[in-house]
Amino acid sequence: MAIDLSDPGPEFLSFWRERLFPTLTTMRPDGSPHVVPVGVTYDPEHRLARIITRRTSRKAAHVGAAQPDGARVAVCQVDVGRWATLEGVARVRTEPEAIAEAVERYAERYGRMPSPNPERVAIEITVTRAMGRV
């Protein structure tokens, strides 16, 4: 079921604030999907999803390989019969303020501050489509 990003509804927004662990799907160089669990936050006002990771992770490499245009990705989470997917264009952000914003939002959603990591980057997804059943 398609979700209107301009008015996704309170249930959809609430679902993206719950302490769930979604998966991120990126594409490998050979075109096959790479699916990994991640912590993600969604900012509906700016239509941005954010993920923190190491700059040496495969997901960061897949997204980084598509710079500057960005990589098409999807983030999906499931909780019994409820599910939601955010699709969009991802870019690796290395600016300290972008990483700090992603870390702060992660701590808010997941209830813990991640350990400092000098290798941390943020994957920022400009959300262009959403679907789900929540």
Coordinates of C-alpha atoms in Angstrom, one line a residue:
M1 CA 0.0 0.0 0.0
A2 CA 1.5 3.4 -1.1
I3 CA 2.0 6.0 1.6
D4 CA 1.5 9.7 0.8
L5 CA 4.8 11.3 2.0
S6 CA 3.1 14.7 2.4
D7 CA 0.6 13.2 4.8
P8 CA 1.8 9.7 5.9
G9 CA -0.5 9.5 9.0
P10 CA 0.3 9.2 12.7
E11 CA 0.5 5.4 12.7
F12 CA 3.2 5.4 10.0
L13 CA 5.2 8.1 11.7
S14 CA 4.9 6.3 15.1
F15 CA 6.0 3.0 13.5
W16 CA 9.3 4.7 12.4
R17 CA 9.9 5.9 16.0
E18 CA 9.5 2.5 17.6
R19 CA 12.6 0.6 18.7
L20 CA 12.8 -1.7 15.8
F21 CA 15.8 -2.7 13.6
P22 CA 15.1 -2.4 9.9
T23 CA 17.1 -3.7 7.0
L24 CA 18.9 -1.6 4.4
T25 CA 19.1 -2.9 0.8
T26 CA 21.9 -1.6 -1.4
M27 CA 23.1 -3.0 -4.7
R28 CA 26.5 -4.7 -5.1
P29 CA 28.6 -3.9 -8.2
D30 CA 27.3 -7.1 -9.8
G31 CA 23.7 -5.9 -9.4
S32 CA 22.7 -8.3 -6.7
P33 CA 21.0 -7.0 -3.5
H34 CA 23.0 -6.6 -0.3
V35 CA 20.6 -6.6 2.7
V36 CA 21.8 -5.9 6.3
P37 CA 20.2 -4.9 9.6
V38 CA 20.6 -1.3 10.6
G39 CA 19.5 1.3 13.0
V40 CA 17.6 4.0 11.0
T41 CA 15.8 7.2 11.8
Y42 CA 13.2 9.0 9.7
D43 CA 12.8 12.7 9.6
P44 CA 9.4 13.2 7.8
E45 CA 9.7 17.0 7.7
H46 CA 12.8 16.8 5.5
R47 CA 12.0 13.4 4.1
L48 CA 15.4 12.0 5.2
A49 CA 16.3 8.7 6.6
R50 CA 19.6 8.4 8.4
I51 CA 21.9 5.5 9.2
I52 CA 25.2 5.6 11.1
T53 CA 27.9 3.1 10.1
R54 CA 31.7 2.7 9.6
R55 CA 33.2 4.3 6.5
T56 CA 34.7 0.9 5.7
S57 CA 31.3 -1.0 5.8
R58 CA 30.0 -2.6 2.6
K59 CA 26.8 -0.6 2.8
A60 CA 28.9 2.6 2.8
A61 CA 31.0 1.4 -0.1
H62 CA 28.0 0.5 -2.1
V63 CA 26.4 3.9 -1.6
G64 CA 29.7 5.7 -2.0
A65 CA 30.3 4.0 -5.3
A66 CA 27.3 5.9 -6.7
Q67 CA 28.4 9.3 -5.6
P68 CA 27.7 12.1 -6.5
D69 CA 24.3 11.1 -7.9
G70 CA 23.6 8.7 -5.0
A71 CA 22.5 5.1 -4.9
R72 CA 18.9 3.8 -5.0
V73 CA 18.2 2.0 -1.8
A74 CA 15.4 0.8 0.4
V75 CA 14.9 0.5 4.2
C76 CA 12.3 -1.8 5.4
Q77 CA 11.1 -2.8 8.9
V78 CA 8.6 -5.5 10.0
D79 CA 6.8 -6.1 13.3
V80 CA 4.5 -9.1 13.1
G81 CA 1.8 -8.0 10.6
R82 CA 2.9 -4.4 10.4
W83 CA 5.6 -3.3 7.9
A84 CA 6.9 -0.2 6.2
T85 CA 9.4 0.6 3.5
L86 CA 11.2 3.8 2.6
E87 CA 12.8 4.1 -0.8
G88 CA 15.1 6.8 -2.0
V89 CA 18.5 8.0 -3.0
A90 CA 21.4 7.6 -0.5
R91 CA 24.6 9.4 -0.1
V92 CA 27.5 9.0 2.3
R93 CA 27.9 12.1 4.5
T94 CA 31.2 12.7 6.1
E95 CA 30.6 16.2 7.5
P96 CA 30.9 16.3 11.3
E97 CA 27.5 18.1 11.6
A98 CA 25.7 15.5 9.5
I99 CA 27.2 12.6 11.5
A100 CA 26.3 14.4 14.8
E101 CA 22.7 14.8 13.6
A102 CA 22.5 11.1 12.7
V103 CA 24.0 10.0 16.0
E104 CA 21.6 12.3 18.0
R105 CA 18.6 10.9 16.2
Y106 CA 19.8 7.3 16.6
A107 CA 20.2 7.9 20.4
E108 CA 16.7 9.3 20.6
R109 CA 15.1 6.4 18.7
Y110 CA 17.1 3.6 20.2
G111 CA 17.5 4.9 23.7
R112 CA 21.3 4.8 23.8
M113 CA 24.2 6.9 22.7
P114 CA 26.5 4.9 20.4
S115 CA 30.1 4.7 21.4
P116 CA 32.4 7.2 19.8
N117 CA 33.9 6.0 16.5
P118 CA 36.4 8.0 14.4
E119 CA 35.4 5.8 11.4
R120 CA 31.8 6.8 11.6
V121 CA 29.9 8.2 8.6
A122 CA 26.2 8.8 8.0
I123 CA 24.2 7.4 5.2
E124 CA 21.5 9.9 4.4
I125 CA 18.6 8.8 2.3
T126 CA 16.4 11.3 0.5
V127 CA 13.1 9.5 0.7
T128 CA 11.1 9.5 -2.6
R129 CA 8.6 6.7 -2.0
A130 CA 7.0 4.9 1.0
M131 CA 4.7 2.0 1.3
G132 CA 3.5 -0.1 4.2
R133 CA 0.7 -1.5 6.3
V134 CA 0.8 -0.1 9.8

